[in-house]
Short mmCIF file of C-alpha atoms and ligand atoms in Angstrom, two decimals:
data_model
loop_
_atom_site.label_atom_id
_atom_site.label_comp_id
_atom_site.label_asym_id
_atom_site.label_seq_id
_atom_site.Cartn_x
_atom_site.Cartn_y
_atom_site.Cartn_z
CA UNK M 1 88.11 109.52 103.50
CA UNK M 2 91.80 109.89 104.55
CA UNK M 3 92.08 106.38 105.45
CA UNK M 4 90.81 105.57 102.03
CA UNK M 5 93.32 107.40 99.99
CA UNK M 6 96.05 105.66 102.32
CA UNK M 7 94.52 101.90 101.11
CA UNK M 8 94.02 102.84 97.61
CA UNK M 9 96.74 105.37 96.59
CA UNK M 10 96.43 108.78 95.95
CA UNK M 11 95.88 108.00 91.98
CA UNK M 12 95.25 104.69 90.61
CA UNK M 13 94.72 103.03 86.79
CA UNK M 14 92.83 99.98 87.00
CA UNK M 15 92.67 97.43 83.85
CA UNK M 16 93.46 100.49 81.55
CA UNK M 17 94.05 99.51 77.68
CA UNK M 18 94.50 101.47 75.04
CA UNK M 19 94.81 100.52 71.30
CA UNK M 20 95.74 102.93 68.18
CA UNK M 21 94.13 100.90 65.35
CA UNK M 22 95.52 97.38 65.52
CA UNK M 23 98.34 98.05 67.98
CA UNK M 24 98.06 97.68 71.54
CA UNK M 25 99.47 100.37 73.36
CA UNK M 26 98.28 99.56 76.95
CA UNK M 27 97.30 96.38 77.82
CA UNK M 28 95.38 96.15 81.33
CA UNK M 29 97.42 98.34 83.19
CA UNK M 30 96.83 99.02 87.16
CA UNK M 31 99.16 101.22 88.71
CA UNK M 32 99.31 103.07 91.95
CA UNK M 33 100.63 106.29 92.69
CA UNK M 34 100.59 106.87 96.73
CA UNK M 35 100.61 110.42 98.58
CA UNK M 36 104.13 111.76 99.03
CA UNK M 37 106.17 109.43 96.81
CA UNK M 38 108.04 109.59 93.62
CA UNK M 39 107.05 107.16 91.54
CA UNK M 40 109.02 105.88 88.76
CA UNK M 41 107.33 104.58 85.40
CA UNK M 42 109.99 103.34 83.15
CA UNK M 43 110.28 101.49 80.10
CA UNK M 44 111.85 101.07 76.87
CA UNK M 45 110.92 103.25 73.98
CA UNK M 46 107.30 102.32 73.06
CA UNK M 47 106.28 100.67 75.69
CA UNK M 48 103.60 102.72 76.46
CA UNK M 49 104.60 105.30 79.20
CA UNK M 50 103.66 108.61 77.34
CA UNK M 51 100.23 106.79 76.53
CA UNK M 52 99.54 105.96 79.96
CA UNK M 53 100.28 109.32 81.30
CA UNK M 54 98.24 111.05 78.72
CA UNK M 55 95.17 108.62 79.91
CA UNK M 56 95.93 109.64 83.32
CA UNK M 57 95.77 113.44 82.27
CA UNK M 58 92.67 112.83 80.56
CA UNK M 59 93.95 113.51 77.15
CA UNK M 60 93.44 110.25 75.67
CA UNK M 61 90.41 107.86 76.52
CA UNK M 62 91.41 104.16 77.53
CA UNK M 63 89.31 101.72 75.76
CA UNK M 64 88.72 99.76 78.86
CA UNK M 65 89.36 100.52 82.92
CA UNK M 66 89.22 103.47 84.91
CA UNK M 67 91.73 106.48 86.58
CA UNK M 68 90.69 107.71 89.92
CA UNK M 69 92.47 110.43 91.73
CA UNK M 70 91.94 110.84 95.43
CA UNK M 71 88.85 108.48 94.95
CA UNK M 72 86.94 110.24 92.32
CA UNK M 73 86.54 108.73 89.17
CA UNK M 74 88.22 111.13 86.84
CA UNK M 75 88.52 108.98 83.39
CA UNK M 76 86.45 110.80 81.20
CA UNK M 77 87.79 114.42 82.89
CA UNK M 78 89.93 117.12 80.52
CA UNK M 79 93.09 118.21 81.70
CA UNK M 80 91.74 121.65 82.40
CA UNK M 81 89.43 120.14 85.12
CA UNK M 82 92.27 117.57 86.31
CA UNK M 83 94.27 120.69 87.02
CA UNK M 84 91.48 122.41 88.88
CA UNK M 85 91.77 119.09 90.84
CA UNK M 86 95.16 119.14 91.32
CA UNK M 87 97.24 117.26 88.55
CA UNK M 88 99.65 118.91 86.47
CA UNK M 89 101.62 117.38 83.66
CA UNK M 90 104.76 118.73 81.84
CA UNK M 91 105.44 117.04 77.83
CA UNK M 92 108.01 115.07 76.61
CA UNK M 93 108.29 117.73 74.17
CA UNK M 94 108.49 120.97 75.35
CA UNK M 95 105.72 122.51 73.58
CA UNK M 96 105.17 125.94 74.01
CA UNK M 97 103.94 129.31 72.51
CA UNK M 98 107.61 130.82 71.30
CA UNK M 99 106.13 134.15 71.31
CA UNK M 100 105.55 133.98 75.03
CA UNK M 101 108.04 135.07 77.76
CA UNK M 102 108.92 132.68 80.48
CA UNK M 103 107.28 134.83 83.15
CA UNK M 104 103.95 134.57 81.25
CA UNK M 105 103.99 131.14 80.44
CA UNK M 106 104.58 130.34 83.91
CA UNK M 107 101.64 133.02 84.59
CA UNK M 108 99.15 131.00 82.77
CA UNK M 109 99.93 128.04 85.08
CA UNK M 110 99.38 130.39 88.03
CA UNK M 111 96.01 131.52 86.53
CA UNK M 112 94.67 127.90 85.78
CA UNK M 113 95.71 126.19 88.70
CA UNK M 114 93.47 124.67 91.33
CA UNK M 115 93.76 127.09 94.38
CA UNK M 116 92.50 130.76 93.13
CA UNK M 117 92.34 132.97 90.36
CA UNK M 118 94.99 135.57 91.22
CA UNK M 119 95.22 139.13 89.96
CA UNK M 120 97.83 139.97 86.99
CA UNK M 121 100.20 141.22 89.58
CA UNK M 122 99.79 138.14 92.08
CA UNK M 123 100.16 135.98 89.09
CA UNK M 124 103.25 137.59 88.12
CA UNK M 125 104.67 137.30 91.81
CA UNK M 126 103.81 133.68 91.64
CA UNK M 127 105.67 133.15 88.61
CA UNK M 128 108.64 135.22 89.55
CA UNK M 129 108.73 132.88 93.08
CA UNK M 130 108.33 129.58 91.10
CA UNK M 131 111.00 130.59 88.66
CA UNK M 132 113.30 131.20 91.25
CA UNK M 133 112.27 127.86 93.18
CA UNK M 134 113.29 125.79 89.70
CA UNK M 135 116.38 127.84 89.61
CA UNK M 136 115.49 129.71 86.29
CA UNK M 137 118.48 131.87 85.83
CA UNK M 138 117.76 135.68 87.00
CA UNK M 139 116.97 138.14 84.69
CA UNK M 140 115.95 135.78 82.11
CA UNK M 141 112.33 135.54 82.80
CA UNK M 142 111.32 137.98 80.32
CA UNK M 143 113.06 136.68 77.22
CA UNK M 144 111.08 134.90 74.48
CA UNK M 145 110.35 131.02 74.92
CA UNK M 146 111.99 130.72 71.39
CA UNK M 147 115.26 132.39 73.09
CA UNK M 148 115.91 130.05 76.01
CA UNK M 149 117.93 126.68 75.92
CA UNK M 150 116.86 122.85 76.65
CA UNK M 151 117.44 123.48 80.26
CA UNK M 152 115.77 126.82 80.62
CA UNK M 153 112.92 125.48 78.73
CA UNK M 154 112.39 122.53 81.42
CA UNK M 155 112.91 124.94 84.30
CA UNK M 156 110.13 126.83 82.66
CA UNK M 157 107.94 123.90 82.32
CA UNK M 158 108.23 122.53 85.79
CA UNK M 159 107.78 126.78 87.44
CA UNK M 160 104.55 126.71 85.13
CA UNK M 161 103.25 123.29 86.42
CA UNK M 162 104.08 124.07 90.14
CA UNK M 163 102.77 127.33 89.32
CA UNK M 164 99.16 125.54 89.29
CA UNK M 165 99.88 124.03 92.95
CA UNK M 166 99.12 120.61 91.78
CA UNK M 167 99.16 117.53 94.59
CA UNK M 168 100.42 115.33 91.94
CA UNK M 169 102.52 116.43 88.87
CA UNK M 170 103.25 114.28 85.88
CA UNK M 171 106.68 114.76 84.25
CA UNK M 172 107.63 113.18 81.14
CA UNK M 173 111.03 112.73 80.10
CA UNK M 174 112.49 115.35 82.10
CA UNK M 175 116.26 114.61 81.60
CA UNK M 176 116.08 113.73 77.72
CA UNK M 177 117.87 115.49 75.73
CA UNK M 178 119.92 116.89 79.00
CA UNK M 179 123.95 116.61 79.74
CA UNK M 180 124.89 114.69 82.65
CA UNK M 181 125.14 117.80 84.95
CA UNK M 182 121.76 119.08 84.32
CA UNK M 183 120.09 115.56 84.59
CA UNK M 184 121.81 115.58 87.78
CA UNK M 185 120.28 119.16 88.49
CA UNK M 186 116.70 117.99 87.16
CA UNK M 187 116.76 114.86 89.45
CA UNK M 188 117.41 117.05 92.72
CA UNK M 189 114.78 119.52 91.44
CA UNK M 190 112.75 116.56 91.48
CA UNK M 191 113.47 115.57 95.20
CA UNK M 192 112.95 119.21 95.79
CA UNK M 193 109.64 119.35 94.49
CA UNK M 194 108.57 116.35 96.25
CA UNK M 195 110.26 117.53 99.73
CA UNK M 196 107.41 120.74 99.44
CA UNK M 197 104.38 118.62 99.08
CA UNK M 198 103.86 117.78 95.59
CA UNK M 199 103.57 113.82 94.55
CA UNK M 200 105.56 112.89 91.39
CA UNK M 201 104.86 110.67 88.94
CA UNK M 202 108.19 110.51 86.67
CA UNK M 203 108.72 108.97 83.72
CA UNK M 204 111.91 108.10 82.30
CA UNK M 205 113.47 105.77 79.37
CA UNK M 206 116.57 105.35 81.15
CA UNK M 207 116.42 103.06 84.29
CA UNK M 208 119.49 104.42 85.61
CA UNK M 209 118.31 107.95 86.11
CA UNK M 210 114.72 106.84 87.65
CA UNK M 211 116.05 104.38 90.42
CA UNK M 212 118.02 106.78 91.99
CA UNK M 213 115.04 109.17 92.64
CA UNK M 214 112.09 106.98 92.86
CA UNK M 215 110.56 105.45 96.31
CA UNK M 216 108.77 102.60 93.74
CA UNK M 217 109.18 101.87 90.00
CA UNK M 218 106.84 100.51 87.86
CA UNK M 219 108.47 98.98 84.56
CA UNK M 220 106.02 98.91 81.50
CA UNK M 221 107.23 96.71 78.15
CA UNK M 222 104.71 96.10 75.20
CA UNK M 223 101.95 98.51 76.87
CA UNK M 224 101.94 95.80 79.84
CA UNK M 225 103.31 96.29 83.33
CA UNK M 226 106.09 93.44 83.93
CA UNK M 227 107.13 95.24 87.33
CA UNK M 228 106.23 97.23 90.42
CA UNK M 229 108.37 97.66 93.42
CA UNK M 230 111.31 99.06 95.02
CA UNK M 231 114.15 100.15 92.88
CA UNK M 232 116.14 97.36 94.02
CA UNK M 233 113.89 94.89 93.58
CA UNK M 234 112.91 95.87 90.30
CA UNK M 235 116.16 96.36 89.15
CA UNK M 236 116.78 92.04 90.23
CA UNK M 237 113.70 91.18 88.31
CA UNK M 238 114.22 88.60 85.98
CA UNK M 239 111.77 89.49 83.90
CA UNK M 240 113.07 93.35 83.67
CA UNK M 241 116.45 92.36 83.17
CA UNK M 242 115.32 90.10 80.11
CA UNK M 243 113.03 92.32 78.67
CA UNK M 244 114.36 95.68 79.43
CA UNK M 245 117.98 95.43 80.63
CA UNK M 246 119.05 92.87 77.87
CA UNK M 247 117.73 95.31 74.99
CA UNK M 248 119.49 98.52 76.38
CA UNK M 249 122.66 96.55 76.70
CA UNK M 250 121.97 95.29 73.32
CA UNK M 251 121.22 98.75 71.87
N1 LIG N 301 98.47 108.98 68.77
C1 LIG N 301 99.16 107.99 68.48
N2 LIG N 301 98.73 106.97 67.18
C2 LIG N 301 98.95 105.94 66.80
N3 LIG N 301 99.70 105.13 67.81
C3 LIG N 301 100.58 105.82 68.81
C4 LIG N 301 100.08 107.21 69.40
N4 LIG N 301 100.64 107.15 70.32
C5 LIG N 301 101.34 106.06 70.83
N5 LIG N 301 101.33 105.66 69.60
C6 LIG N 301 102.05 104.00 69.98
O1 LIG N 301 101.98 103.41 70.90
C7 LIG N 301 102.96 102.77 71.43
C8 LIG N 301 103.29 103.68 72.64
O2 LIG N 301 104.02 104.69 72.75
P1 LIG N 301 104.05 105.72 73.64
O3 LIG N 301 102.94 105.63 74.66
O4 LIG N 301 104.32 107.21 73.31
O5 LIG N 301 105.60 104.97 74.28
P2 LIG N 301 106.46 105.28 75.17
O6 LIG N 301 106.18 106.58 75.87
O7 LIG N 301 107.27 104.67 76.40
O8 LIG N 301 107.77 105.38 74.28
C9 LIG N 301 104.08 103.23 70.11
O9 LIG N 301 104.37 101.86 69.41
C10 LIG N 301 103.78 104.32 69.77
O10 LIG N 301 103.71 104.07 68.28
MG1 LIG N 302 107.05 108.93 75.70
#
């Protein structure tokens, strides 16, 4: 089986298409995520990035195409089962339960992860470890999510996803809303997560955020994949310059 993963990638989408009424959000999208890499998925607002991540995570069903994870067809599998297989996801807008504390929300991840069902005490210990791993401020673990700032919420989200012990982590716009110093911290956290063994698929709409940290970059535009390769290669692609950088420079 291992040789098969090496050839095909840990996760792959084949011919994924998704419409919302008359709007084509994704058109025949093929991407591969290879084990151990950070893959950046980039594209202007409305390009279809979040939709693709939602299809991968089982939140949306594609109209056509398949999603495979570790060789298994997971196209119609929900996020809860995928999580047990080793896929965890964060959301573009930190949706959360404002009445939960940071520690409690990470304990939820620990309890629904792919490895085992811990006792409450074990889940609490695991939550504390993951909060420390992501640099969550000491002493704030028992604060309500409603009272955390954006960076603290993002750290909590990451800790919650990591507490599931994912093999693959799907991150949607981790740095959006952060100031430049916080973005740099978030990017170094992504490296740290990959270095401890988790493969990362990272969405961003800001190209420069993603090119520094990604091993490979896929560019979507209007629901179609327009580039796929090493960051330098993608940055030099005339189609990317025209359709993505041109628009960004103009805005
Ligand atoms: N649930 C939905 N219902 C209708 N249209 C949607 C929905 N989700 C996304 N879209 C549309 O699909 C297109 C792609 O959106 P999205 O995947 O959110 O793009 P991105 O994340 O790249 O900004 C956009 O035109 C958006 O308005
Ligand atoms: Mg989005």
